[in-house]
mmCIF file of C-alpha atoms and ligand atoms in Angstrom:
data_model
loop_
_atom_site.group_PDB
_atom_site.id
_atom_site.type_symbol
_atom_site.label_atom_id
_atom_site.label_comp_id
_atom_site.label_asym_id
_atom_site.label_seq_id
_atom_site.Cartn_x
_atom_site.Cartn_y
_atom_site.Cartn_z
ATOM 1 C CA MET A 3 81.673 55.603 139.273
ATOM 2 C CA ARG A 4 78.155 56.500 138.156
ATOM 3 C CA LEU A 5 77.758 59.848 139.916
ATOM 4 C CA TYR A 6 77.892 61.959 136.754
ATOM 5 C CA ASN A 7 75.848 59.631 134.508
ATOM 6 C CA ASN A 8 72.524 61.512 134.689
ATOM 7 C CA LEU A 9 74.264 64.843 134.089
ATOM 8 C CA ILE A 10 76.174 63.436 131.099
ATOM 9 C CA ASN A 11 72.909 62.141 129.626
ATOM 10 C CA GLU A 12 71.226 65.502 130.177
ATOM 11 C CA ILE A 13 73.969 67.291 128.247
ATOM 12 C CA LYS A 14 74.001 64.739 125.436
ATOM 13 C CA ASN A 15 70.207 65.011 125.124
ATOM 14 C CA SER A 16 70.470 68.802 124.953
ATOM 15 C CA LEU A 17 73.029 68.536 122.156
ATOM 16 C CA ILE A 18 71.221 65.878 120.159
ATOM 17 C CA ASP A 19 71.482 67.985 116.970
ATOM 18 C CA ALA A 20 75.255 68.418 117.179
ATOM 19 C CA LYS A 21 76.958 67.074 114.059
ATOM 20 C CA VAL A 22 79.610 64.385 114.157
ATOM 21 C CA LEU A 23 82.986 65.609 112.938
ATOM 22 C CA ASN A 24 85.128 63.254 110.886
ATOM 23 C CA LYS A 25 87.854 61.358 112.610
ATOM 24 C CA SER A 26 91.118 63.008 111.658
ATOM 25 C CA ASN A 27 94.556 61.458 111.597
ATOM 26 C CA LYS A 28 96.080 64.911 111.222
ATOM 27 C CA SER A 29 97.125 65.917 114.729
ATOM 28 C CA LEU A 30 98.121 69.469 115.503
ATOM 29 C CA ASN A 31 101.392 70.067 117.331
ATOM 30 C CA THR A 32 101.057 70.247 121.085
ATOM 31 C CA SER A 33 103.266 71.182 123.984
ATOM 32 C CA ASP A 34 102.848 71.161 127.729
ATOM 33 C CA ARG A 35 103.287 74.924 128.053
ATOM 34 C CA ASN A 36 100.417 77.212 127.126
ATOM 35 C CA SER A 37 101.496 79.356 124.176
ATOM 36 C CA VAL A 38 100.929 83.092 124.066
ATOM 37 C CA ILE A 39 98.868 84.533 121.213
ATOM 38 C CA PHE A 40 98.793 88.329 121.257
ATOM 39 C CA LEU A 41 95.599 90.187 120.382
ATOM 40 C CA SER A 42 97.168 91.454 117.158
ATOM 41 C CA ASP A 43 97.744 87.832 116.065
ATOM 42 C CA THR A 44 94.258 86.688 117.116
ATOM 43 C CA ALA A 45 91.519 85.994 114.550
ATOM 44 C CA PHE A 46 88.853 85.745 117.290
ATOM 45 C CA GLU A 47 88.356 84.425 120.785
ATOM 46 C CA LEU A 48 85.910 81.602 121.454
ATOM 47 C CA GLY A 49 83.982 82.737 124.516
ATOM 48 C CA GLY A 50 85.700 86.129 124.366
ATOM 49 C CA ASN A 51 84.140 89.539 124.836
ATOM 50 C CA ASN A 52 81.808 88.225 127.581
ATOM 51 C CA LYS A 53 80.002 85.889 125.194
ATOM 52 C CA PRO A 54 78.252 82.895 126.794
ATOM 53 C CA CYS A 55 80.962 80.414 127.661
ATOM 54 C CA VAL A 56 81.061 77.146 129.596
ATOM 55 C CA SER A 57 83.387 74.191 129.880
ATOM 56 C CA SER A 58 82.952 70.948 131.752
ATOM 57 C CA LEU A 59 84.454 67.490 132.141
ATOM 58 C CA ALA A 60 82.588 64.478 133.490
ATOM 59 C CA VAL A 61 83.856 60.981 134.154
ATOM 60 C CA THR A 62 82.133 57.629 134.350
ATOM 61 C CA SER A 63 83.185 54.009 134.461
ATOM 62 C CA ASP A 64 80.092 52.400 133.014
ATOM 63 C CA MET A 65 79.137 54.427 129.929
ATOM 64 C CA ALA A 66 81.104 53.779 126.748
ATOM 65 C CA PHE A 67 81.761 56.721 124.430
ATOM 66 C CA SER A 68 82.311 56.737 120.682
ATOM 67 C CA ASN A 69 85.746 58.446 120.579
ATOM 68 C CA THR A 70 84.129 61.148 118.483
ATOM 69 C CA VAL A 71 84.126 64.943 118.324
ATOM 70 C CA TYR A 72 80.816 66.782 117.869
ATOM 71 C CA LEU A 73 80.057 70.367 116.915
ATOM 72 C CA GLN A 74 76.912 72.436 117.337
ATOM 73 C CA GLY A 75 77.137 75.734 115.481
ATOM 74 C CA PRO A 76 79.539 77.264 112.975
ATOM 75 C CA ASP A 77 83.025 75.808 112.445
ATOM 76 C CA LEU A 78 86.186 77.878 112.816
ATOM 77 C CA ASN A 79 86.298 78.966 109.156
ATOM 78 C CA GLU A 80 82.757 80.407 109.462
ATOM 79 C CA ILE A 81 83.402 82.433 112.616
ATOM 80 C CA LYS A 82 84.386 86.049 111.968
ATOM 81 C CA ALA A 83 84.380 87.577 115.463
ATOM 82 C CA ASP A 84 84.444 86.591 119.152
ATOM 83 C CA SER A 85 81.739 83.969 119.574
ATOM 84 C CA PRO A 86 79.900 81.969 122.241
ATOM 85 C CA PHE A 87 81.727 78.795 123.225
ATOM 86 C CA GLY A 88 80.957 75.567 125.039
ATOM 87 C CA LYS A 89 83.166 72.542 125.522
ATOM 88 C CA PHE A 90 81.994 69.315 127.158
ATOM 89 C CA VAL A 91 84.359 66.391 127.622
ATOM 90 C CA PHE A 92 83.105 62.960 128.680
ATOM 91 C CA VAL A 93 85.595 60.279 129.649
ATOM 92 C CA GLN A 94 85.109 56.616 130.491
ATOM 93 C CA VAL A 95 87.748 55.334 132.891
ATOM 94 C CA GLU A 96 88.394 51.873 134.252
ATOM 95 C CA ASP A 97 86.147 50.738 137.054
ATOM 96 C CA PHE A 98 88.589 51.236 139.940
ATOM 97 C CA GLU A 99 87.812 49.284 143.064
ATOM 98 C CA ASN A 100 88.647 52.302 145.182
ATOM 99 C CA GLU A 101 86.668 55.515 144.473
ATOM 100 C CA GLN A 102 89.654 57.569 145.583
ATOM 101 C CA ASP A 103 91.526 56.255 142.507
ATOM 102 C CA THR A 104 88.695 57.448 140.257
ATOM 103 C CA PHE A 105 88.770 60.850 141.938
ATOM 104 C CA ASN A 106 92.551 61.101 141.417
ATOM 105 C CA LYS A 107 92.020 60.293 137.732
ATOM 106 C CA ILE A 108 89.357 63.030 137.474
ATOM 107 C CA LYS A 109 91.837 65.571 138.874
ATOM 108 C CA GLU A 110 94.512 64.408 136.399
ATOM 109 C CA LEU A 111 92.102 64.713 133.464
ATOM 110 C CA GLU A 112 90.863 68.126 134.627
ATOM 111 C CA ALA A 113 94.414 69.451 134.788
ATOM 112 C CA LEU A 114 94.966 68.821 131.075
ATOM 113 C CA ARG A 115 93.272 72.043 130.006
ATOM 114 C CA TYR A 116 95.656 74.105 132.152
ATOM 115 C CA HIS A 117 98.868 72.740 130.710
ATOM 116 C CA LEU A 118 98.142 71.428 127.226
ATOM 117 C CA SER A 119 98.866 73.850 124.439
ATOM 118 C CA VAL A 120 97.730 73.172 120.865
ATOM 119 C CA ASP A 121 99.470 75.100 118.084
ATOM 120 C CA GLY A 122 97.403 78.117 117.041
ATOM 121 C CA PHE A 123 95.176 78.034 120.134
ATOM 122 C CA MET A 124 95.635 79.766 123.485
ATOM 123 C CA THR A 125 93.408 78.608 126.342
ATOM 124 C CA ARG A 126 92.341 80.851 129.205
ATOM 125 C CA ALA A 127 90.496 78.645 131.677
ATOM 126 C CA SER A 128 88.882 79.356 135.011
ATOM 127 C CA ALA A 129 87.622 76.510 137.190
ATOM 128 C CA LEU A 130 85.823 79.058 139.349
ATOM 129 C CA ASN A 131 83.246 80.164 136.796
ATOM 130 C CA MET A 132 83.533 77.174 134.439
ATOM 131 C CA ARG A 133 84.669 79.386 131.545
ATOM 132 C CA GLU A 134 87.254 78.295 129.022
ATOM 133 C CA GLN A 135 88.053 80.971 126.471
ATOM 134 C CA ILE A 136 90.232 80.104 123.503
ATOM 135 C CA ARG A 137 92.102 82.558 121.332
ATOM 136 C CA VAL A 138 92.495 81.255 117.790
ATOM 137 C CA SER A 139 95.403 82.666 115.825
ATOM 138 C CA LYS A 140 95.110 84.260 112.390
ATOM 139 C CA ASN A 141 97.731 81.782 111.159
ATOM 140 C CA ALA A 142 95.629 78.802 112.287
ATOM 141 C CA ILE A 143 92.602 80.145 110.398
ATOM 142 C CA LYS A 144 94.730 80.926 107.333
ATOM 143 C CA SER A 145 96.032 77.354 107.300
ATOM 144 C CA GLY A 146 92.450 76.022 107.313
ATOM 145 C CA VAL A 147 92.395 74.418 110.755
ATOM 146 C CA SER A 148 88.894 73.376 111.838
ATOM 147 C CA PHE A 149 87.291 71.885 114.954
ATOM 148 C CA THR A 150 87.930 68.480 113.329
ATOM 149 C CA GLU A 151 91.712 68.728 113.723
ATOM 150 C CA TYR A 152 91.573 70.665 116.986
ATOM 151 C CA GLY A 153 89.001 68.334 118.554
ATOM 152 C CA ASN A 154 90.679 65.129 117.421
ATOM 153 C CA THR A 155 94.015 66.373 118.764
ATOM 154 C CA LEU A 156 92.397 67.004 122.166
ATOM 155 C CA LEU A 157 90.495 63.718 122.058
ATOM 156 C CA GLN A 158 93.729 61.805 121.469
ATOM 157 C CA GLU A 159 95.317 63.547 124.457
ATOM 158 C CA TYR A 160 92.497 62.300 126.710
ATOM 159 C CA LEU A 161 92.699 58.801 125.232
ATOM 160 C CA ASN A 162 96.452 58.730 125.900
ATOM 161 C CA PHE A 163 95.886 58.792 129.675
ATOM 162 C CA THR A 164 96.354 55.443 131.377
ATOM 163 C CA ASN A 165 93.105 53.773 132.488
ATOM 164 C CA VAL A 166 91.036 55.796 129.997
ATOM 165 C CA LYS A 167 88.821 53.581 127.840
ATOM 166 C CA SER A 168 86.812 55.988 125.669
ATOM 167 C CA ALA A 169 85.854 59.645 125.341
ATOM 168 C CA GLU A 170 83.742 62.214 123.492
ATOM 169 C CA ILE A 171 84.117 65.962 123.070
ATOM 170 C CA TYR A 172 81.260 68.354 122.246
ATOM 171 C CA PHE A 173 81.985 71.880 121.027
ATOM 172 C CA VAL A 174 79.210 74.470 120.919
ATOM 173 C CA THR A 175 79.474 77.776 119.074
ATOM 174 C CA ASP A 176 75.741 78.424 118.889
ATOM 175 C CA PHE A 177 73.652 77.644 121.984
ATOM 176 C CA ASN A 178 69.967 76.709 121.852
ATOM 177 C CA ASP A 179 69.714 77.084 125.614
ATOM 178 C CA PHE A 180 72.907 78.327 127.269
ATOM 179 C CA GLU A 181 71.356 78.661 130.746
ATOM 180 C CA LYS A 182 70.333 75.010 130.778
ATOM 181 C CA LEU A 183 73.794 73.731 129.782
ATOM 182 C CA ASN A 184 75.441 76.149 132.196
ATOM 183 C CA SER A 185 73.284 74.890 135.035
ATOM 184 C CA ILE A 186 74.121 71.221 134.269
ATOM 185 C CA ALA A 187 77.831 72.128 134.092
ATOM 186 C CA LYS A 188 77.448 73.805 137.487
ATOM 187 C CA LYS A 189 76.075 70.575 138.945
ATOM 188 C CA ILE A 190 79.020 68.643 137.485
ATOM 189 C CA SER A 191 81.385 71.123 139.104
ATOM 190 C CA GLN A 192 79.533 70.886 142.445
ATOM 191 C CA THR A 193 79.668 67.083 142.284
ATOM 192 C CA THR A 194 83.440 67.273 141.859
ATOM 193 C CA SER A 195 83.593 69.739 144.791
ATOM 194 C CA ALA A 196 81.648 67.258 146.914
ATOM 195 C CA LEU A 197 84.126 64.516 145.989
ATOM 196 C CA ASN A 198 86.952 66.856 146.958
ATOM 197 C CA HIS A 199 85.260 67.369 150.293
ATOM 198 C CA ILE A 200 84.683 63.651 150.828
ATOM 199 C CA PHE A 201 88.252 62.598 150.012
ATOM 200 C CA ASP A 202 89.638 65.460 152.091
ATOM 201 C CA ASN A 203 88.224 63.612 155.087
ATOM 202 C CA VAL A 204 85.954 66.495 156.010
ATOM 203 C CA MET A 205 83.462 65.528 158.722
ATOM 204 C CA PHE A 206 80.190 63.954 157.606
ATOM 205 C CA ASP A 207 77.727 66.585 158.753
ATOM 206 C CA CYS A 208 75.205 67.496 156.068
ATOM 207 C CA SER A 209 73.423 69.982 158.343
ATOM 208 C CA THR A 210 76.365 72.407 158.219
ATOM 209 C CA CYS A 211 77.717 71.560 154.770
ATOM 210 C CA ASN A 212 77.293 73.968 151.848
ATOM 211 C CA LEU A 213 77.152 71.041 149.403
ATOM 212 C CA LYS A 214 73.885 69.663 150.775
ATOM 213 C CA GLU A 215 71.844 70.733 147.750
ATOM 214 C CA ILE A 216 73.966 68.798 145.259
ATOM 215 C CA CYS A 217 74.299 65.800 147.590
ATOM 216 C CA ASP A 218 70.495 65.722 147.902
ATOM 217 C CA GLU A 219 70.212 65.664 144.123
ATOM 218 C CA VAL A 220 73.012 63.332 142.980
ATOM 219 C CA ASP A 221 72.447 59.717 143.975
ATOM 220 C CA GLY A 222 75.393 58.133 145.703
ATOM 221 C CA LEU A 223 77.282 61.152 147.087
ATOM 222 C CA LYS A 224 75.989 60.850 150.654
ATOM 223 C CA GLU A 225 76.514 57.075 150.657
ATOM 224 C CA LEU A 226 80.072 57.616 149.427
ATOM 225 C CA HIS A 227 80.797 60.133 152.188
ATOM 226 C CA LEU A 228 79.318 57.852 154.824
ATOM 227 C CA LYS A 229 81.326 54.883 153.534
ATOM 228 C CA ASN A 230 84.489 56.972 153.505
ATOM 229 C CA THR A 231 83.873 58.216 157.051
ATOM 230 C CA LYS A 232 83.636 54.685 158.380
ATOM 231 C CA LYS A 233 87.050 53.665 156.994
HETATM 232 S S1 SF4 B 12 77.337 64.054 152.108
HETATM 233 FE FE1 SF4 B 12 76.768 65.728 153.482
HETATM 234 S S2 SF4 B 12 78.654 66.300 154.502
HETATM 235 FE FE2 SF4 B 12 79.213 65.053 152.722
HETATM 236 S S3 SF4 B 12 79.651 66.511 151.125
HETATM 237 FE FE3 SF4 B 12 77.507 65.948 150.932
HETATM 238 S S4 SF4 B 12 76.340 67.457 152.133
HETATM 239 FE FE4 SF4 B 12 78.495 67.601 152.707
#
C-alpha cells in the first residue's frame, strides 16, 4: 500500500524542525475505556477552546519508520492554558497481498483513539472534522508527565498490533502553518473515504462520485477501484 506515501512525506517535510523525544521505558497506565476528567480537574485542553487542532493517521507498507515520538512546540510542563494541538501517526504494516486486508488494518488502527485511555488524559475525537482534543489532568502535570511518556505509551500501543512493523508519532503544540497541515490531513481522510467506498463495492462511476478530486490526485486509487470492480 503506497497510497498515502506522498502525503506522509509532505507532513514529515513540514515538521522537519520537530525535536526527537527520548525513548521512554516508563509506560503510563492504559485502559480500553476512555476516562472522564472533569473541567475542575483539568490543567488545560490540547486543541480546546477552538484552538487549531488536527489529527491524522496514515498507513504504508513500504516506508520504514523509526519508532520515535517527535514534538514541535512546547512540552506539557510549559503549557499553561488551552493550546493548539496536532497529532500525526504513521504506521508501517506488512505488505498484504490483498488490499482489503490493509484497509481492515487501517480501520483497526484508526479505532484505537476512540477506545484507548491513558491515565491523566481524556481524548475527545471527531473523525468528521479531524479534531482530537485532549484534556490533561492537573494530577498528570503535577506528577511531571511529558509528551515523552505519553507519546511512547501510545507508540507502544500501535506497535502491539499484529502485522505492524514500525511507527512514528508527531505532536504539534505550535504550528508554523496550520492550514497546510490541515489540508494534507484532509487528503489523508479523503483517501481513506475513497478506500471505504471502493471496498464497499460501490459502482465504479467517477462522473457521479464525490471523491473524484482526491482520486484524480492520489495515484493508484482509480486503478484499485477498477481492479476491485472486476473481481
Ligand atoms: S475511482 Fe472513481 S468511483 Fe471510485 S472512489 Fe474514486 S472517484 Fe469514486
